[in-house]
Amino acid sequence: MKSTAIVVHFGDPAPTLSVVGSVASLVSETVVAVNDSSPRPPGLPADVEWSVMERNLGYGAAFMRAAAGRRSDIYVLLNNDLDFPAESFRHCLHSLEADRSIGVLGPVLRFADGRLQSGAGWLTRWRKQPRALAEPGPGPVDCAWVTGAAMFLSARLVEEIGMDGSYFLGYEDSDLCLRARRAGFRVVCHGAAPAVHHGAQVISGPRWSYYVPRNRVWFARANFGPMVALLVWLGELAVIPRVLLADLLKRRDVTSTRLRLLGAVHAYRRKPAMAEGPLPGEPLPGRVMRW
């Protein structure tokens, strides 16, 4: 079966070169989806495609753009800050090859010290928010979602369901898994396939403070309706005083508070349709960070 690894790149080329070097020999082809317009770095293997996006498309849209027009059986979506052992990679690849009912499969991700970072994800009861800290056990286990930092995807799922790039950064993974399960695909976390995730290199800085509240509400409204979205939005507002206190007492900088407020305000703007991709001004937090 043909397999295509797509690594989303932004920033320092060293992590991307490391990930590509560890997985390129395990797949049929490797593509780097370049979100920062950087030139092809020295040392990148000649058979690896360096695909420069027309602008920063974020995570999901860059993946979908890089996958468009290809003929593959399995797509492997990878962040560029992973240590992915070859044995774990093969476990995931072979499990997806062996079971056509699986649409999405992910390894169990750990911190460098072995602590669980993201496992067999689930959704909370009332606000339907994704939670990642569930040990999958010693083998493959069905779950609600797996993190997008490392996803093995069937070609049929990519073609029929696709990843919604309008989120830009965050929640595109849980949204994809939810829609996949509703369409009859299985979502699986492979407990016998550990990898280490070092933290976001795709987009650096405090921008998560903006995207977490905005995309939580977008995800809730798109998948569970306006009442659940309202619960999520109220919960995000309740967190802001605590963030402001930490900004004043610890960080001596109120950027995180500004970003959370902007994210809460933008949460009730119209979410672009999947076909539209990310908003033209992304990443939006830059306007606040320049204050």
mmCIF file of C-alpha atoms in Angstrom:
data_model
loop_
_atom_site.group_PDB
_atom_site.id
_atom_site.type_symbol
_atom_site.label_atom_id
_atom_site.label_comp_id
_atom_site.label_asym_id
_atom_site.label_seq_id
_atom_site.Cartn_x
_atom_site.Cartn_y
_atom_site.Cartn_z
ATOM 1 C CA MET A 1 0.000 0.000 0.000
ATOM 2 C CA LYS A 2 1.224 3.480 -0.804
ATOM 3 C CA SER A 3 1.762 5.770 2.180
ATOM 4 C CA THR A 4 2.424 9.510 2.188
ATOM 5 C CA ALA A 5 3.851 11.378 5.172
ATOM 6 C CA ILE A 6 3.017 15.094 5.330
ATOM 7 C CA VAL A 7 5.005 17.174 7.836
ATOM 8 C CA VAL A 8 3.670 20.680 8.537
ATOM 9 C CA HIS A 9 6.541 23.143 8.856
ATOM 10 C CA PHE A 10 6.892 26.571 10.416
ATOM 11 C CA GLY A 11 9.993 28.207 11.884
ATOM 12 C CA ASP A 12 13.317 26.548 12.652
ATOM 13 C CA PRO A 13 14.070 23.913 9.977
ATOM 14 C CA ALA A 14 16.033 21.688 12.376
ATOM 15 C CA PRO A 15 12.977 19.925 13.940
ATOM 16 C CA THR A 16 11.471 19.364 10.505
ATOM 17 C CA LEU A 17 14.712 17.870 9.191
ATOM 18 C CA SER A 18 14.827 15.579 12.219
ATOM 19 C CA VAL A 19 11.257 14.294 11.773
ATOM 20 C CA VAL A 20 11.689 13.844 8.026
ATOM 21 C CA GLY A 21 14.928 11.956 8.593
ATOM 22 C CA SER A 22 13.231 9.539 10.998
ATOM 23 C CA VAL A 23 10.165 8.705 8.883
ATOM 24 C CA ALA A 24 11.104 9.155 5.202
ATOM 25 C CA SER A 25 12.394 5.590 4.830
ATOM 26 C CA LEU A 26 9.204 4.164 6.378
ATOM 27 C CA VAL A 27 6.752 5.582 3.823
ATOM 28 C CA SER A 28 6.415 5.694 0.043
ATOM 29 C CA GLU A 29 6.796 9.474 -0.170
ATOM 30 C CA THR A 30 7.342 12.432 2.147
ATOM 31 C CA VAL A 31 6.059 15.971 1.696
ATOM 32 C CA VAL A 32 6.823 19.048 3.819
ATOM 33 C CA ALA A 33 3.944 21.557 3.848
ATOM 34 C CA VAL A 34 5.753 24.869 4.347
ATOM 35 C CA ASN A 35 3.733 27.565 6.125
ATOM 36 C CA ASP A 36 6.418 30.236 6.464
ATOM 37 C CA SER A 37 7.622 30.580 2.827
ATOM 38 C CA SER A 38 11.123 29.493 3.832
ATOM 39 C CA PRO A 39 13.453 28.114 1.141
ATOM 40 C CA ARG A 40 14.358 24.457 0.945
ATOM 41 C CA PRO A 41 16.944 23.857 3.687
ATOM 42 C CA PRO A 42 20.320 22.226 3.081
ATOM 43 C CA GLY A 43 20.357 18.608 4.153
ATOM 44 C CA LEU A 44 16.786 17.776 3.166
ATOM 45 C CA PRO A 45 16.831 14.466 1.240
ATOM 46 C CA ALA A 46 16.445 14.976 -2.496
ATOM 47 C CA ASP A 47 13.366 12.754 -2.721
ATOM 48 C CA VAL A 48 11.444 14.787 -0.098
ATOM 49 C CA GLU A 49 9.066 17.348 -1.581
ATOM 50 C CA TRP A 50 9.303 20.891 -0.160
ATOM 51 C CA SER A 51 5.825 22.300 -0.857
ATOM 52 C CA VAL A 52 5.539 26.024 -0.057
ATOM 53 C CA MET A 53 2.022 27.228 0.747
ATOM 54 C CA GLU A 54 0.856 30.549 -0.716
ATOM 55 C CA ARG A 55 0.505 31.886 2.863
ATOM 56 C CA ASN A 56 0.371 30.563 6.397
ATOM 57 C CA LEU A 57 -2.576 28.167 6.144
ATOM 58 C CA GLY A 58 -2.325 26.795 9.670
ATOM 59 C CA TYR A 59 -2.293 23.063 10.342
ATOM 60 C CA GLY A 60 -5.339 21.443 8.766
ATOM 61 C CA ALA A 61 -5.509 23.482 5.567
ATOM 62 C CA ALA A 62 -1.779 23.024 4.898
ATOM 63 C CA PHE A 63 -2.225 19.263 5.257
ATOM 64 C CA MET A 64 -5.224 19.180 2.934
ATOM 65 C CA ARG A 65 -3.430 21.370 0.352
ATOM 66 C CA ALA A 66 -0.376 19.084 0.420
ATOM 67 C CA ALA A 67 -2.566 15.970 0.065
ATOM 68 C CA ALA A 68 -4.677 17.364 -2.788
ATOM 69 C CA GLY A 69 -4.278 15.563 -6.093
ATOM 70 C CA ARG A 70 -2.194 12.716 -4.710
ATOM 71 C CA ARG A 71 -2.991 9.020 -5.014
ATOM 72 C CA SER A 72 -2.126 7.286 -1.772
ATOM 73 C CA ASP A 73 -3.701 4.647 0.470
ATOM 74 C CA ILE A 74 -2.591 6.099 3.795
ATOM 75 C CA TYR A 75 -1.698 9.646 4.789
ATOM 76 C CA VAL A 76 0.443 10.334 7.852
ATOM 77 C CA LEU A 77 0.028 13.856 9.248
ATOM 78 C CA LEU A 78 2.910 14.922 11.464
ATOM 79 C CA ASN A 79 3.866 17.948 13.492
ATOM 80 C CA ASN A 80 7.553 18.815 13.264
ATOM 81 C CA ASP A 81 8.360 18.437 16.972
ATOM 82 C CA LEU A 82 8.122 14.665 17.394
ATOM 83 C CA ASP A 83 10.508 11.870 18.291
ATOM 84 C CA PHE A 84 8.795 8.965 16.548
ATOM 85 C CA PRO A 85 10.557 5.582 16.941
ATOM 86 C CA ALA A 86 10.527 3.489 13.783
ATOM 87 C CA GLU A 87 8.923 0.527 15.583
ATOM 88 C CA SER A 88 6.039 2.684 16.821
ATOM 89 C CA PHE A 89 5.587 4.189 13.363
ATOM 90 C CA ARG A 90 5.409 0.727 11.780
ATOM 91 C CA HIS A 91 2.899 -0.436 14.421
ATOM 92 C CA CYS A 92 0.568 2.405 13.476
ATOM 93 C CA LEU A 93 1.041 1.966 9.745
ATOM 94 C CA HIS A 94 0.474 -1.795 9.824
ATOM 95 C CA SER A 95 -2.587 -1.502 12.086
ATOM 96 C CA LEU A 96 -4.245 0.885 9.652
ATOM 97 C CA GLU A 97 -3.310 -1.328 6.695
ATOM 98 C CA ALA A 98 -4.782 -4.399 8.391
ATOM 99 C CA ASP A 99 -8.153 -2.932 9.387
ATOM 100 C CA ARG A 100 -10.089 -0.964 6.777
ATOM 101 C CA SER A 101 -12.717 0.054 9.354
ATOM 102 C CA ILE A 102 -10.174 2.413 10.981
ATOM 103 C CA GLY A 103 -10.239 5.925 9.583
ATOM 104 C CA VAL A 104 -7.950 7.655 12.093
ATOM 105 C CA LEU A 105 -5.173 6.099 14.164
ATOM 106 C CA GLY A 106 -2.715 7.821 16.456
ATOM 107 C CA PRO A 107 0.186 6.798 18.688
ATOM 108 C CA VAL A 108 0.142 7.508 22.408
ATOM 109 C CA LEU A 109 2.131 10.725 22.879
ATOM 110 C CA ARG A 110 4.304 11.279 25.932
ATOM 111 C CA PHE A 111 6.554 13.963 27.308
ATOM 112 C CA ALA A 112 10.296 13.304 27.259
ATOM 113 C CA ASP A 113 10.115 12.098 30.887
ATOM 114 C CA GLY A 114 7.509 9.449 30.020
ATOM 115 C CA ARG A 115 4.424 11.214 31.374
ATOM 116 C CA LEU A 116 1.273 10.967 29.292
ATOM 117 C CA GLN A 117 0.659 13.968 27.057
ATOM 118 C CA SER A 118 -2.117 12.726 24.778
ATOM 119 C CA GLY A 119 -3.771 9.328 24.665
ATOM 120 C CA ALA A 120 -7.238 7.935 23.983
ATOM 121 C CA GLY A 121 -9.111 11.236 23.858
ATOM 122 C CA TRP A 122 -12.704 11.681 25.029
ATOM 123 C CA LEU A 123 -15.288 14.482 25.261
ATOM 124 C CA THR A 124 -16.693 15.943 28.468
ATOM 125 C CA ARG A 125 -20.364 15.250 29.213
ATOM 126 C CA TRP A 126 -21.984 18.676 29.042
ATOM 127 C CA ARG A 127 -19.644 21.051 27.223
ATOM 128 C CA LYS A 128 -18.342 18.321 24.868
ATOM 129 C CA GLN A 129 -14.773 19.510 25.265
ATOM 130 C CA PRO A 130 -11.895 17.277 24.132
ATOM 131 C CA ARG A 131 -9.769 15.789 26.901
ATOM 132 C CA ALA A 132 -6.556 13.885 26.134
ATOM 133 C CA LEU A 133 -5.299 12.398 29.407
ATOM 134 C CA ALA A 134 -6.567 8.825 29.120
ATOM 135 C CA GLU A 135 -4.083 5.946 28.994
ATOM 136 C CA PRO A 136 -4.979 3.705 26.043
ATOM 137 C CA GLY A 137 -3.612 0.522 27.603
ATOM 138 C CA PRO A 138 -1.163 -1.926 25.991
ATOM 139 C CA GLY A 139 -2.635 -1.977 22.484
ATOM 140 C CA PRO A 140 -5.057 -0.344 20.048
ATOM 141 C CA VAL A 141 -8.238 1.037 21.632
ATOM 142 C CA ASP A 142 -11.215 2.886 20.180
ATOM 143 C CA CYS A 143 -11.688 6.442 21.428
ATOM 144 C CA ALA A 144 -13.431 9.722 20.615
ATOM 145 C CA TRP A 145 -10.364 11.463 19.185
ATOM 146 C CA VAL A 146 -6.577 11.464 18.918
ATOM 147 C CA THR A 147 -4.309 14.460 18.671
ATOM 148 C CA GLY A 148 -3.450 15.867 15.269
ATOM 149 C CA ALA A 149 0.250 16.048 16.127
ATOM 150 C CA ALA A 150 0.529 12.508 14.714
ATOM 151 C CA MET A 151 -2.340 10.991 12.736
ATOM 152 C CA PHE A 152 -2.467 8.001 10.396
ATOM 153 C CA LEU A 153 -5.430 8.531 8.071
ATOM 154 C CA SER A 154 -7.092 6.314 5.508
ATOM 155 C CA ALA A 155 -7.227 7.850 2.052
ATOM 156 C CA ARG A 156 -10.981 7.301 1.937
ATOM 157 C CA LEU A 157 -11.427 9.381 5.084
ATOM 158 C CA VAL A 158 -9.228 12.198 3.731
ATOM 159 C CA GLU A 159 -11.199 12.230 0.477
ATOM 160 C CA GLU A 160 -14.711 11.879 1.953
ATOM 161 C CA ILE A 161 -14.405 13.719 5.288
ATOM 162 C CA GLY A 162 -11.268 15.854 5.151
ATOM 163 C CA MET A 163 -9.759 18.102 7.811
ATOM 164 C CA ASP A 164 -11.411 21.473 8.401
ATOM 165 C CA GLY A 165 -8.651 24.037 7.977
ATOM 166 C CA SER A 166 -10.824 26.983 9.004
ATOM 167 C CA TYR A 167 -9.815 26.415 12.648
ATOM 168 C CA PHE A 168 -6.236 27.338 11.644
ATOM 169 C CA LEU A 169 -4.674 26.047 14.867
ATOM 170 C CA GLY A 170 -6.361 23.687 17.321
ATOM 171 C CA TYR A 171 -9.558 21.619 17.346
ATOM 172 C CA GLU A 172 -9.242 20.543 13.712
ATOM 173 C CA ASP A 173 -8.142 17.133 15.011
ATOM 174 C CA SER A 174 -11.068 16.543 17.386
ATOM 175 C CA ASP A 175 -13.471 17.929 14.763
ATOM 176 C CA LEU A 176 -12.126 15.488 12.165
ATOM 177 C CA CYS A 177 -12.394 12.520 14.545
ATOM 178 C CA LEU A 178 -15.941 13.395 15.564
ATOM 179 C CA ARG A 179 -17.093 13.708 11.963
ATOM 180 C CA ALA A 180 -15.242 10.498 11.072
ATOM 181 C CA ARG A 181 -17.023 8.524 13.787
ATOM 182 C CA ARG A 182 -20.390 9.910 12.735
ATOM 183 C CA ALA A 183 -19.631 8.712 9.197
ATOM 184 C CA GLY A 184 -18.898 5.176 10.432
ATOM 185 C CA PHE A 185 -15.085 5.240 10.649
ATOM 186 C CA ARG A 186 -13.272 4.014 13.757
ATOM 187 C CA VAL A 187 -10.874 6.281 15.651
ATOM 188 C CA VAL A 188 -8.094 4.377 17.422
ATOM 189 C CA CYS A 189 -5.222 5.195 19.776
ATOM 190 C CA HIS A 190 -2.378 2.655 19.686
ATOM 191 C CA GLY A 191 -1.059 2.151 23.207
ATOM 192 C CA ALA A 192 1.823 -0.025 22.029
ATOM 193 C CA ALA A 193 3.116 2.741 19.750
ATOM 194 C CA PRO A 194 4.588 5.518 21.910
ATOM 195 C CA ALA A 195 6.137 8.716 20.563
ATOM 196 C CA VAL A 196 7.469 11.867 22.227
ATOM 197 C CA HIS A 197 5.919 15.262 21.500
ATOM 198 C CA HIS A 198 8.090 18.193 22.515
ATOM 199 C CA GLY A 199 5.587 21.040 22.071
ATOM 200 C CA ALA A 200 4.346 23.213 19.221
ATOM 201 C CA GLN A 201 6.840 24.293 16.572
ATOM 202 C CA VAL A 202 4.165 24.820 13.909
ATOM 203 C CA ILE A 203 3.331 28.266 15.270
ATOM 204 C CA SER A 204 5.339 29.688 18.139
ATOM 205 C CA GLY A 205 4.471 32.223 20.810
ATOM 206 C CA PRO A 206 1.414 32.729 23.056
ATOM 207 C CA ARG A 207 -1.146 32.438 20.254
ATOM 208 C CA TRP A 208 -2.812 29.438 21.896
ATOM 209 C CA SER A 209 -4.360 31.956 24.310
ATOM 210 C CA TYR A 210 -6.389 33.264 21.364
ATOM 211 C CA TYR A 211 -7.149 30.038 19.515
ATOM 212 C CA VAL A 212 -8.248 27.966 22.513
ATOM 213 C CA PRO A 213 -11.334 30.064 23.435
ATOM 214 C CA ARG A 214 -12.269 30.873 19.838
ATOM 215 C CA ASN A 215 -11.940 27.351 18.508
ATOM 216 C CA ARG A 216 -13.566 25.714 21.526
ATOM 217 C CA VAL A 217 -16.712 27.693 20.816
ATOM 218 C CA TRP A 218 -16.478 27.114 17.051
ATOM 219 C CA PHE A 219 -16.077 23.354 17.602
ATOM 220 C CA ALA A 220 -19.007 23.201 20.019
ATOM 221 C CA ARG A 221 -21.327 25.229 17.786
ATOM 222 C CA ALA A 222 -20.394 23.342 14.600
ATOM 223 C CA ASN A 223 -20.881 19.902 16.134
ATOM 224 C CA PHE A 224 -23.343 20.266 19.041
ATOM 225 C CA GLY A 225 -25.353 23.427 18.442
ATOM 226 C CA PRO A 226 -25.759 26.902 19.963
ATOM 227 C CA MET A 227 -26.683 25.905 23.533
ATOM 228 C CA VAL A 228 -23.535 23.841 24.055
ATOM 229 C CA ALA A 229 -21.525 26.628 22.417
ATOM 230 C CA LEU A 230 -22.994 29.133 24.891
ATOM 231 C CA LEU A 231 -21.939 26.926 27.836
ATOM 232 C CA VAL A 232 -18.428 26.755 26.445
ATOM 233 C CA TRP A 233 -18.298 30.519 25.857
ATOM 234 C CA LEU A 234 -19.435 31.290 29.424
ATOM 235 C CA GLY A 235 -16.765 28.924 30.721
ATOM 236 C CA GLU A 236 -14.114 30.760 28.722
ATOM 237 C CA LEU A 237 -15.234 34.123 30.140
ATOM 238 C CA ALA A 238 -15.019 32.725 33.667
ATOM 239 C CA VAL A 239 -11.337 31.872 33.153
ATOM 240 C CA ILE A 240 -10.255 35.379 32.104
ATOM 241 C CA PRO A 241 -9.979 36.922 35.630
ATOM 242 C CA ARG A 242 -7.640 34.108 36.659
ATOM 243 C CA VAL A 243 -5.518 34.622 33.533
ATOM 244 C CA LEU A 244 -5.361 38.373 34.224
ATOM 245 C CA LEU A 245 -4.196 37.744 37.791
ATOM 246 C CA ALA A 246 -1.430 35.432 36.552
ATOM 247 C CA ASP A 247 -0.445 38.000 33.918
ATOM 248 C CA LEU A 248 -0.125 40.739 36.527
ATOM 249 C CA LEU A 249 1.587 38.763 39.282
ATOM 250 C CA LYS A 250 3.755 36.274 37.393
ATOM 251 C CA ARG A 251 4.263 37.261 33.779
ATOM 252 C CA ARG A 252 4.187 41.059 34.236
ATOM 253 C CA ASP A 253 2.590 41.165 30.782
ATOM 254 C CA VAL A 254 -1.119 41.130 29.900
ATOM 255 C CA THR A 255 -0.738 39.672 26.394
ATOM 256 C CA SER A 256 -2.399 36.385 27.367
ATOM 257 C CA THR A 257 -5.408 38.224 28.770
ATOM 258 C CA ARG A 258 -5.722 40.373 25.632
ATOM 259 C CA LEU A 259 -5.530 37.284 23.424
ATOM 260 C CA ARG A 260 -8.148 35.414 25.442
ATOM 261 C CA LEU A 261 -10.499 38.385 25.302
ATOM 262 C CA LEU A 262 -10.029 38.686 21.547
ATOM 263 C CA GLY A 263 -10.613 34.940 21.158
ATOM 264 C CA ALA A 264 -13.824 35.138 23.175
ATOM 265 C CA VAL A 265 -15.059 38.062 21.073
ATOM 266 C CA HIS A 266 -14.214 36.343 17.782
ATOM 267 C CA ALA A 267 -15.816 33.088 18.943
ATOM 268 C CA TYR A 268 -19.208 34.476 18.001
ATOM 269 C CA ARG A 269 -18.150 35.599 14.563
ATOM 270 C CA ARG A 270 -19.108 33.292 11.721
ATOM 271 C CA LYS A 271 -16.846 30.296 11.430
ATOM 272 C CA PRO A 272 -15.715 29.919 7.793
ATOM 273 C CA ALA A 273 -16.998 26.880 5.946
ATOM 274 C CA MET A 274 -14.496 24.076 5.501
ATOM 275 C CA ALA A 275 -14.176 24.832 1.781
ATOM 276 C CA GLU A 276 -13.238 28.452 2.573
ATOM 277 C CA GLY A 277 -10.218 27.510 4.671
ATOM 278 C CA PRO A 278 -8.679 29.854 7.254
ATOM 279 C CA LEU A 279 -9.588 33.527 7.457
ATOM 280 C CA PRO A 280 -7.426 35.817 5.278
ATOM 281 C CA GLY A 281 -5.886 37.596 8.292
ATOM 282 C CA GLU A 282 -4.601 34.511 10.083
ATOM 283 C CA PRO A 283 -2.789 34.318 12.410
ATOM 284 C CA LEU A 284 -5.128 36.914 13.926
ATOM 285 C CA PRO A 285 -3.428 37.291 17.354
ATOM 286 C CA GLY A 286 -0.601 39.274 15.766
ATOM 287 C CA ARG A 287 -2.621 42.504 15.936
ATOM 288 C CA VAL A 288 -2.911 42.187 19.727
ATOM 289 C CA MET A 289 0.734 41.215 20.205
ATOM 290 C CA ARG A 290 1.820 44.460 18.518
ATOM 291 C CA TRP A 291 0.008 46.648 21.059
#
